[in-house]
Tab-separated table of C-alpha atoms in Angstrom:
chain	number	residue	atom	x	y	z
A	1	UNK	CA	167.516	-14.036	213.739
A	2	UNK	CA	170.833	-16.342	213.732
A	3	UNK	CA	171.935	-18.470	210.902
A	4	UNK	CA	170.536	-21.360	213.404
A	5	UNK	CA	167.466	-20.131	213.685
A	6	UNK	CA	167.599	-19.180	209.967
A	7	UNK	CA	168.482	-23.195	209.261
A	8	UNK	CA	165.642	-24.656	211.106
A	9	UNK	CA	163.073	-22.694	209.946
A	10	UNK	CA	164.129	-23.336	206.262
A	11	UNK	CA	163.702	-26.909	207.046
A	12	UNK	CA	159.805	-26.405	207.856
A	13	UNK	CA	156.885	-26.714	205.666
A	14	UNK	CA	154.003	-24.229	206.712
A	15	UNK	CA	150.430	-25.301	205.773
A	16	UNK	CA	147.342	-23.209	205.850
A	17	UNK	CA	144.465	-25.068	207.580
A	18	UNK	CA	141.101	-23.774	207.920
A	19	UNK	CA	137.887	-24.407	209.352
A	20	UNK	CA	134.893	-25.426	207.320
A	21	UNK	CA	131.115	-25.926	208.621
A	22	UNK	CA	130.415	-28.188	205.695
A	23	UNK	CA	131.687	-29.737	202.609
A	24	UNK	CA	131.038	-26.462	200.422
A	25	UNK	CA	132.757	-24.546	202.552
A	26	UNK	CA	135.554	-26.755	202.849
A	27	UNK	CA	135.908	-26.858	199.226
A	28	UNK	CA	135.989	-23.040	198.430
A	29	UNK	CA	138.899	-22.670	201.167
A	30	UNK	CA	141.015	-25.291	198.863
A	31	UNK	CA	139.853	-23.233	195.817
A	32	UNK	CA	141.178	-20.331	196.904
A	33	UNK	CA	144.647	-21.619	198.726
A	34	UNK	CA	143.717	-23.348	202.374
A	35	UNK	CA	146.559	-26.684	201.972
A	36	UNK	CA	144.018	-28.164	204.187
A	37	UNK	CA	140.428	-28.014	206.313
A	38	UNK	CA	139.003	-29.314	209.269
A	39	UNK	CA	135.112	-30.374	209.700
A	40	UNK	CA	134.232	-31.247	213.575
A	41	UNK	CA	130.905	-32.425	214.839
A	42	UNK	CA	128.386	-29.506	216.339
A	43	UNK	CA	129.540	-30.434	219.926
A	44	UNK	CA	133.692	-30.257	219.023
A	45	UNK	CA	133.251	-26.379	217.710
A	46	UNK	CA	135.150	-23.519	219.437
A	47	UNK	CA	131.531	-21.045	218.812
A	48	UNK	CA	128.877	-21.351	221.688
A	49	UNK	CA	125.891	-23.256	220.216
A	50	UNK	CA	122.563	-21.329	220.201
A	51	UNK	CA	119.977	-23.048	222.602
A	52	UNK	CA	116.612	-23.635	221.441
């Protein structure tokens, strides 16, 4: 790694985001260091949904 490379990188802030089903969820990843979560609707998730 160059000192450039070096230099930009210092200038970036890295934030932990996770994914949270619900509101619980989403609070114990805060309590134990996510900076931030993310809550999408049942048809915006990346997991197949189960068909009924």
């Amino acid at each position: 790694m160059d000192n450039d490379e070096r230099m930009r990188l210092q200038n970036h802030h890295l934030e932990l985001l996770s994914p949270a089903r619900d509101a619980g969820i989403a609070r114990e990843a805060i309590l134990h260091g996510a900076d931030a979560v993310y809550i999408g609707g049942p048809g915006f998730g990346a997991r197949p949904q189960r068909q009924q």
